[in-house]
XYZ file of C-alpha atoms in Angstrom:
530
model
C -2.677 26.108 13.946
C 0.291 27.296 13.727
C 3.373 25.056 13.289
C 6.672 25.972 15.227
C 9.376 28.074 14.058
C 12.206 26.141 16.112
C 14.368 23.826 14.866
C 14.401 20.841 16.668
C 18.073 19.771 18.089
C 20.479 17.064 16.742
C 20.697 14.293 19.158
C 22.274 10.989 18.784
C 19.184 7.844 18.619
C 21.765 6.667 17.020
C 23.036 9.136 14.364
C 21.832 12.625 13.821
C 18.090 12.060 13.277
C 16.510 15.584 12.688
C 13.028 15.963 13.314
C 10.468 18.682 11.809
C 10.164 18.778 8.123
C 8.360 22.349 8.197
C 11.299 24.069 9.536
C 14.635 22.630 10.098
C 18.095 22.958 9.226
C 19.693 19.865 7.564
C 23.371 19.227 8.251
C 26.415 17.348 7.269
C 28.049 14.783 9.742
C 30.896 17.747 9.369
C 27.965 19.878 11.318
C 27.823 21.941 7.877
C 24.793 23.766 7.308
C 23.407 23.202 3.908
C 20.130 23.953 3.762
C 17.326 25.391 5.904
C 13.370 25.344 4.751
C 11.018 28.344 5.048
C 8.101 28.485 7.695
C 4.726 27.065 6.543
C 2.493 29.728 8.148
C -0.569 27.825 9.063
C -2.546 24.357 8.268
C -6.200 24.076 9.207
C -6.715 20.043 8.601
C -10.524 19.541 9.803
C -11.995 17.522 6.735
C -10.653 14.901 4.437
C -9.617 17.693 1.809
C -9.166 20.715 2.882
C -5.776 22.247 2.036
C -5.039 24.791 -0.510
C -3.490 23.805 -3.875
C -0.225 24.770 -4.605
C 1.468 23.232 -7.771
C 4.899 20.624 -7.574
C 8.224 22.342 -8.119
C 11.297 20.098 -8.886
C 14.385 22.079 -8.657
C 18.051 21.028 -9.824
C 19.316 19.331 -6.968
C 22.184 20.326 -4.974
C 24.580 18.626 -2.241
C 27.443 19.863 -0.194
C 27.607 22.798 -2.717
C 27.718 20.733 -5.793
C 25.374 20.660 -8.719
C 23.680 17.101 -9.451
C 22.671 16.284 -12.925
C 18.743 17.728 -13.856
C 19.196 14.390 -15.704
C 19.889 11.907 -12.741
C 16.805 9.860 -11.564
C 18.580 9.323 -8.385
C 19.804 12.769 -7.380
C 15.952 14.010 -8.476
C 14.344 11.768 -6.264
C 16.444 12.196 -3.455
C 15.679 15.975 -3.970
C 11.898 15.341 -3.913
C 12.878 12.858 -0.696
C 14.566 16.027 1.061
C 12.643 18.952 0.051
C 9.133 18.289 -0.476
C 6.886 19.832 2.325
C 3.368 19.673 2.656
C 2.201 22.535 0.443
C 3.351 20.753 -2.579
C 0.184 18.282 -1.885
C -2.717 19.083 -3.344
C -6.198 19.331 -1.501
C -6.967 15.888 -3.547
C -3.800 14.440 -2.418
C -3.947 14.839 1.121
C -7.715 13.599 0.592
C -7.283 10.208 -1.082
C -3.979 9.386 1.222
C -6.019 9.857 4.308
C -8.401 7.364 3.060
C -5.657 5.375 2.532
C -4.327 5.538 5.906
C -7.508 4.743 7.356
C -8.090 2.071 5.487
C -4.541 0.662 6.068
C -4.885 0.482 9.446
C -8.128 -1.167 9.572
C -6.668 -4.409 6.871
C -3.612 -4.262 9.392
C -5.645 -4.760 12.571
C -7.957 -7.162 11.196
C -4.665 -8.786 9.688
C -2.787 -9.393 12.695
C -5.580 -12.272 13.271
C -4.437 -14.120 11.032
C -2.588 -17.554 10.891
C 0.553 -15.755 9.253
C 0.678 -12.766 11.451
C 0.278 -15.050 14.314
C 3.242 -17.284 13.275
C 5.645 -14.366 12.354
C 4.642 -12.869 15.804
C 5.821 -16.038 17.650
C 8.861 -16.359 15.590
C 9.789 -13.187 16.846
C 8.404 -13.892 20.530
C 10.844 -16.825 20.450
C 13.872 -14.404 19.884
C 12.698 -12.302 22.862
C 11.516 -9.428 20.244
C 7.541 -8.978 20.819
C 6.754 -7.835 24.850
C 4.084 -6.076 27.042
C 6.401 -3.246 27.681
C 5.686 0.243 28.313
C 8.366 1.117 25.584
C 8.755 0.207 22.236
C 6.528 0.298 18.925
C 3.146 -1.270 18.563
C 2.091 -4.309 17.372
C -1.416 -3.292 15.471
C -4.115 -5.151 16.692
C -2.540 -6.997 19.349
C -3.011 -7.217 23.012
C -0.355 -4.829 24.313
C 2.343 -5.686 22.158
C 5.709 -4.188 21.198
C 8.674 -4.360 19.901
C 11.698 -2.573 18.485
C 10.610 -0.533 15.170
C 11.995 -2.639 12.646
C 10.229 -5.820 13.848
C 7.366 -3.828 14.636
C 7.198 -2.164 10.813
C 7.955 -6.047 9.719
C 5.066 -7.486 11.711
C 2.697 -4.791 10.812
C 3.595 -4.886 7.299
C 2.909 -8.353 6.804
C -0.438 -8.229 8.857
C -1.688 -5.760 6.457
C -1.233 -7.623 3.347
C -1.842 -11.116 4.890
C -5.435 -11.147 3.595
C -4.946 -9.305 0.132
C -7.060 -6.701 1.688
C -5.443 -3.600 1.208
C -4.827 -1.150 -1.726
C -3.234 -1.862 -5.077
C -2.625 1.210 -7.429
C -1.446 1.528 -11.254
C 0.956 0.645 -12.270
C 0.470 -2.442 -9.915
C 1.661 -2.704 -6.339
C 0.794 -2.701 -2.545
C 1.615 0.930 -1.645
C 0.481 1.710 1.971
C 1.795 -1.926 3.788
C 5.323 -0.815 2.533
C 5.150 2.377 4.270
C 2.963 2.964 6.635
C 4.165 0.460 9.375
C 7.942 1.572 9.174
C 6.566 5.492 9.809
C 4.550 4.777 12.502
C 6.667 2.571 14.287
C 9.802 4.897 13.673
C 7.309 7.633 15.130
C 7.260 5.539 18.262
C 10.887 4.782 18.380
C 11.994 8.611 18.049
C 12.354 10.273 21.375
C 10.271 13.051 22.676
C 12.204 15.765 21.247
C 12.002 14.863 17.791
C 8.834 12.866 18.098
C 7.162 13.522 14.670
C 3.314 15.120 14.304
C 0.838 13.515 12.574
C 1.391 16.198 9.705
C 4.822 14.414 9.389
C 3.480 11.349 8.887
C 1.030 12.329 6.244
C 3.701 13.814 4.190
C 6.522 11.095 4.205
C 3.662 8.370 3.636
C 3.021 10.474 0.784
C 6.645 10.829 -0.044
C 6.933 7.532 -0.190
C 3.827 6.444 -2.421
C 5.122 8.786 -4.728
C 8.706 7.373 -5.039
C 6.570 3.830 -5.642
C 4.676 5.605 -8.422
C 7.998 6.832 -10.002
C 10.071 3.985 -10.383
C 6.924 2.024 -11.648
C 7.004 4.442 -14.509
C 10.923 3.558 -15.241
C 9.330 0.033 -17.012
C 6.506 0.036 -19.841
C 6.114 -3.603 -18.605
C 5.192 -2.470 -14.906
C 2.209 -1.394 -16.171
C 0.744 -5.346 -16.917
C -0.037 -7.853 -14.083
C 3.732 -8.893 -13.248
C 5.718 -11.682 -14.050
C 8.571 -11.971 -12.214
C 8.848 -10.008 -9.007
C 6.473 -9.004 -6.277
C 5.748 -4.723 -7.096
C 5.851 -4.449 -3.050
C 9.007 -6.283 -2.524
C 10.607 -3.552 -5.233
C 9.279 -0.393 -5.000
C 8.238 -0.903 -1.855
C 11.229 -1.150 0.168
C 12.247 1.933 -1.635
C 9.043 3.964 -0.572
C 9.765 2.719 2.744
C 13.524 4.006 2.780
C 12.108 7.447 1.187
C 9.401 8.117 3.522
C 11.618 7.010 6.463
C 14.296 9.841 5.328
C 11.531 12.146 5.027
C 10.121 11.961 8.654
C 13.897 11.811 9.554
C 14.713 14.978 8.089
C 17.317 13.814 5.937
C 19.508 15.922 3.458
C 20.035 14.991 -0.026
C 23.559 12.488 1.018
C 21.712 10.851 3.157
C 18.428 10.268 1.371
C 20.574 9.365 -1.468
C 22.271 6.677 0.397
C 18.812 5.455 2.107
C 17.609 4.254 -1.506
C 21.241 3.015 -2.491
C 20.877 0.597 0.424
C 17.369 -0.138 0.493
C 17.826 -1.402 -3.361
C 20.214 -4.109 -2.042
C 17.379 -5.320 0.262
C 14.531 -5.454 -2.710
C 13.097 -8.597 -4.311
C 10.674 -11.033 -3.758
C 9.893 -13.470 -6.564
C 5.926 -13.756 -7.942
C 6.222 -17.818 -7.664
C 5.283 -17.062 -3.846
C 2.270 -15.465 -4.450
C -0.799 -17.537 -3.216
C 1.413 -19.158 -0.478
C 1.708 -17.876 2.975
C 5.324 -16.206 2.294
C 3.772 -13.301 -0.155
C 2.622 -11.241 2.922
C 6.121 -11.306 4.121
C 7.217 -9.551 1.327
C 5.192 -5.951 2.531
C 6.591 -6.862 5.866
C 9.954 -7.162 4.402
C 9.807 -3.912 2.583
C 8.304 -1.856 5.570
C 11.283 -3.412 7.725
C 14.094 -3.046 5.375
C 13.234 0.573 3.918
C 13.238 1.667 8.079
C 16.499 0.088 8.197
C 17.952 1.629 5.357
C 17.067 5.168 6.598
C 19.132 3.916 9.901
C 21.990 2.583 8.250
C 22.556 5.591 6.022
C 22.042 8.324 9.108
C 25.050 5.935 10.785
C 27.164 6.522 7.461
C 26.514 3.642 5.498
C 26.801 4.261 1.572
C 24.997 3.195 -1.117
C 25.233 3.674 -4.961
C 24.837 7.049 -5.774
C 23.272 6.460 -9.230
C 21.176 3.523 -8.387
C 18.438 4.609 -10.255
C 20.096 5.424 -12.828
C 22.119 2.000 -13.683
C 21.115 -0.864 -15.497
C 23.022 -2.971 -12.616
C 21.428 -1.025 -9.825
C 17.660 -0.432 -9.547
C 17.391 -1.629 -13.349
C 18.128 -5.254 -12.702
C 14.012 -5.624 -11.305
C 13.129 -4.823 -15.204
C 14.355 -6.030 -18.409
C 12.984 -2.509 -19.710
C 14.559 -0.526 -17.435
C 14.189 2.885 -18.949
C 15.077 5.940 -16.149
C 14.740 8.425 -18.926
C 11.253 8.085 -19.836
C 10.151 8.551 -16.095
C 12.145 11.983 -16.561
C 10.258 12.594 -19.566
C 7.362 12.103 -18.404
C 7.637 13.477 -14.921
C 8.400 17.168 -16.436
C 4.708 17.184 -17.595
C 3.327 16.572 -14.312
C 2.343 19.652 -12.361
C 1.407 17.408 -9.146
C 2.329 14.092 -7.271
C 0.699 11.520 -9.222
C -2.013 10.942 -6.691
C -3.649 13.695 -7.321
C -4.533 12.127 -11.132
C -4.096 8.370 -10.379
C -6.748 7.369 -7.371
C -6.060 3.827 -5.658
C -8.094 0.887 -5.093
C -9.634 0.320 -1.771
C -10.741 -3.279 -1.853
C -14.686 -4.223 -1.101
C -13.357 -7.856 -0.686
C -9.939 -9.734 0.933
C -8.730 -11.113 -2.643
C -6.386 -10.119 -5.275
C -7.673 -6.597 -7.305
C -8.393 -9.057 -10.438
C -11.301 -10.998 -8.448
C -13.183 -8.213 -7.871
C -14.016 -8.021 -11.828
C -14.689 -11.573 -10.879
C -17.231 -11.287 -7.805
C -18.877 -7.942 -9.000
C -19.999 -9.894 -12.720
C -20.280 -12.900 -10.821
C -22.862 -11.428 -7.980
C -24.657 -9.290 -11.061
C -25.105 -12.909 -12.391
C -26.641 -14.016 -8.865
C -29.293 -11.177 -8.863
C -30.714 -12.345 -11.896
C -30.770 -15.771 -11.435
C -34.217 -17.215 -10.254
C -34.921 -17.964 -6.948
C -35.925 -21.472 -7.143
C -32.028 -22.009 -9.457
C -30.258 -24.744 -7.294
C -26.245 -25.099 -8.100
C -27.412 -28.046 -9.483
C -29.399 -26.566 -12.199
C -25.994 -24.858 -13.453
C -24.864 -26.726 -16.188
C -21.304 -24.686 -17.016
C -19.910 -21.354 -15.902
C -17.516 -19.665 -17.967
C -15.567 -16.645 -16.755
C -13.815 -14.389 -19.663
C -10.990 -13.265 -18.237
C -7.196 -11.710 -19.147
C -4.425 -14.279 -18.616
C -2.095 -14.121 -15.595
C -1.014 -17.697 -14.500
C -0.779 -16.942 -11.116
C -4.425 -16.267 -10.681
C -5.264 -19.273 -12.783
C -6.212 -21.759 -9.824
C -8.993 -23.586 -10.923
C -9.325 -25.520 -7.333
C -7.543 -23.721 -4.456
C -6.103 -26.026 -1.855
C -5.418 -23.020 0.779
C -7.560 -19.689 1.682
C -4.070 -17.778 0.043
C -4.729 -19.516 -3.328
C -8.608 -19.275 -3.117
C -7.849 -15.139 -3.113
C -5.897 -15.589 -6.267
C -8.576 -18.150 -8.118
C -10.701 -16.647 -10.148
C -12.942 -19.895 -10.553
C -13.270 -19.879 -6.445
C -14.249 -16.055 -6.437
C -16.981 -16.625 -9.434
C -18.593 -19.850 -7.552
C -18.313 -18.330 -4.381
C -20.216 -14.927 -5.371
C -22.569 -17.286 -7.530
C -23.522 -19.737 -4.912
C -24.029 -17.178 -1.780
C -24.582 -14.047 -3.243
C -21.902 -11.920 -0.984
C -18.046 -12.757 -0.364
C -16.440 -11.317 2.816
C -13.292 -12.432 4.784
C -15.162 -15.742 6.052
C -15.693 -17.117 2.721
C -11.745 -18.296 2.459
C -11.730 -19.793 5.642
C -11.433 -23.849 5.126
C -15.239 -24.630 6.008
C -16.609 -22.461 3.526
C -14.097 -23.245 0.625
C -14.328 -27.082 1.205
C -17.989 -27.034 0.250
C -19.091 -29.955 -1.960
C -21.697 -27.857 -3.583
C -18.297 -25.143 -4.076
C -16.220 -27.756 -5.590
C -18.847 -29.236 -7.894
C -19.533 -26.043 -9.258
C -15.678 -25.115 -9.725
C -15.163 -28.066 -11.756
C -17.974 -27.047 -13.804
C -16.668 -23.589 -14.587
C -14.414 -23.092 -17.667
C -11.950 -19.774 -17.977
C -11.932 -18.109 -21.799
C -8.828 -15.274 -22.451
C -10.131 -13.290 -25.552
C -6.964 -11.357 -27.306
C -8.475 -7.435 -26.197
C -8.646 -8.522 -22.763
C -5.113 -7.212 -21.327
C -3.802 -8.341 -18.078
C -3.820 -4.456 -17.146
C -5.868 -2.740 -14.181
C -6.879 0.391 -16.338
C -8.035 -1.964 -19.568
C -9.287 -5.436 -18.337
C -12.682 -6.483 -18.089
C -14.272 -9.846 -16.676
C -17.430 -11.491 -18.165
C -19.317 -14.419 -15.972
C -21.855 -16.246 -17.824
C -23.896 -19.077 -16.035
C -25.666 -21.846 -18.455
C -28.331 -23.588 -16.768
C -29.412 -27.283 -17.397
C -32.692 -25.854 -19.803
C -30.253 -24.086 -22.187
C -30.945 -20.689 -20.148
C -27.768 -18.635 -20.437
C -27.547 -15.667 -17.550
C -24.155 -13.128 -17.961
C -22.953 -9.884 -16.660
C -19.801 -7.985 -17.688
C -17.956 -5.951 -15.043
C -15.509 -3.046 -16.699
C -14.399 -1.306 -13.179
C -15.457 -2.955 -10.023
C -16.704 -0.591 -6.980
C -13.178 0.445 -5.044
C -11.342 0.669 -8.372
C -9.689 4.048 -8.502
C -12.202 5.354 -11.305
C -15.069 3.834 -9.206
C -13.982 4.668 -5.744
C -15.514 3.547 -2.273
C -17.399 6.474 -0.937
C -16.031 8.158 2.534
C -18.696 6.943 3.848
C -17.740 2.885 2.929
C -14.544 3.582 3.610
C -15.130 4.300 7.345
C -17.553 1.438 7.251
C -14.735 -0.760 6.326
C -12.631 0.420 8.732
C -15.082 0.098 11.262
C -15.554 -3.778 10.538
C -12.168 -4.382 10.189
C -11.441 -3.121 13.823
C -14.213 -4.596 15.479
C -11.803 -6.148 18.400
C -11.209 -2.230 19.168
C -13.778 -0.657 21.687
C -15.922 2.019 19.904
C -14.087 5.001 21.620
C -10.658 4.062 20.087
C -12.516 3.286 16.453
C -13.820 7.087 16.831
C -10.305 8.294 17.719
C -8.512 6.902 14.954
C -10.904 8.025 12.573
C -10.619 11.850 13.691
C -7.235 11.784 14.519
C -6.910 10.560 10.196
C -9.190 12.775 9.218
C -7.391 15.909 11.059
C -3.689 14.322 10.751
C -2.939 17.563 12.940
C 0.358 19.268 12.889
C -0.196 19.516 16.844
C -1.037 15.866 17.718
C 2.277 13.118 17.735
C 1.667 10.054 15.516
C 2.570 8.154 18.880
C -0.771 9.131 19.759
C -2.352 7.279 16.749
C 0.328 4.337 17.299
C -1.132 3.796 20.954
C -4.718 3.483 19.755
C -4.206 0.697 17.365
C -3.590 -2.109 20.138
C -7.036 -4.188 21.060
C -8.813 -3.311 23.836
């Protein structure tokens, strides 16, 4: 399948929005040509993993003919945003990113049915935003609702994170909810001459994920569970801006400005984790990253060294060290996603709960069939200490998604955990609440709050003195114990029951191929419920 070698025209929609990321001439506002990429001959996307590997190569960035220092993280990252091509993504990176794409679409469609997403949509409806119109960007999971791209990015990003069912990376963040909703909303917004392909979106998506991974490596503390800022609100908005800048075909100058603008939209406190505000962090990141790119296209400028300054991006991390990123990244021949896979969740809860659930399910299997809840004297959970998931008696479903007690006891009682497990009628069961009051937490010194190192042990002590326990080192779905391709597709199908069978099959095939000949807007159209 060959890709056209004809550069797309420049039009005002608004500003100079550029098209193809593969063959294009990039212009400054003075219409001075500064770069032209070479064409990529052919790509065949017939399986999740089918592209030949070409190692990533970073060159010293230049803009408007002026050399920038190779040690500047901002210039270096702007170059990555502006100059990355699909040939620089390994087969493994493409395979993993397609799995993420499908998973994100599924949890976003399911998430739209939640009260949070409905409340956000109603608020914007009151402002005259979402409507059943033939134009605009799709609201995923709705019945033909469309709106402006910024609001679509916000609603869809919120929907992706509303059940905490979306992907989690290391260092800890939820990268897709901030990135994919912005890209698909933007893809539908662009006029036909500039309409990007699915292959364009695949590239831009990987750029957005890579930028998030790079920024998380400017801080050692980011490798542990967060304490101050919720990561999607910090690195997510930067990834969204980077991805949208790539999709729009920005050169170095506009890419730098988009990152500078996005930094002023970043940040949300961890105190709102476990509340109905937390999912808004992903929506906010998706929306404001997209807006940062559009503002940069209109000529708004940010600090040109935003990623190198303690008073810039460093404001979010006490141990901010951009030089550490430069030193580490020179050791890598690939995007981070090549060596660091992502967690795709089996349960709609904070990732730390997955250790707890898997350990508790193993204990449930070992319990004799005639053991009743009243036969359990105590439950002990050994886990890392993290204040925001220490919730002995959660009062809402969102607190329950962040409660070791709730998830362990639900798994022990029911032998399964599903989206319905967090509903009020399930959460308020007397047997469950009684068991949670008999549950104790322990925090061993060797059990660090890090998704790469932690473990969780669940022990049930019966009234007759019998003790049954199990330890989970890596839950199924963790990046070191990933879901199979079959299970990724099955999760998507379960989460999209509101769509008819033909639509779900079409979406799976489109994501499997991410074809250069198929417009991204065609995929977005399928995300409405039938």
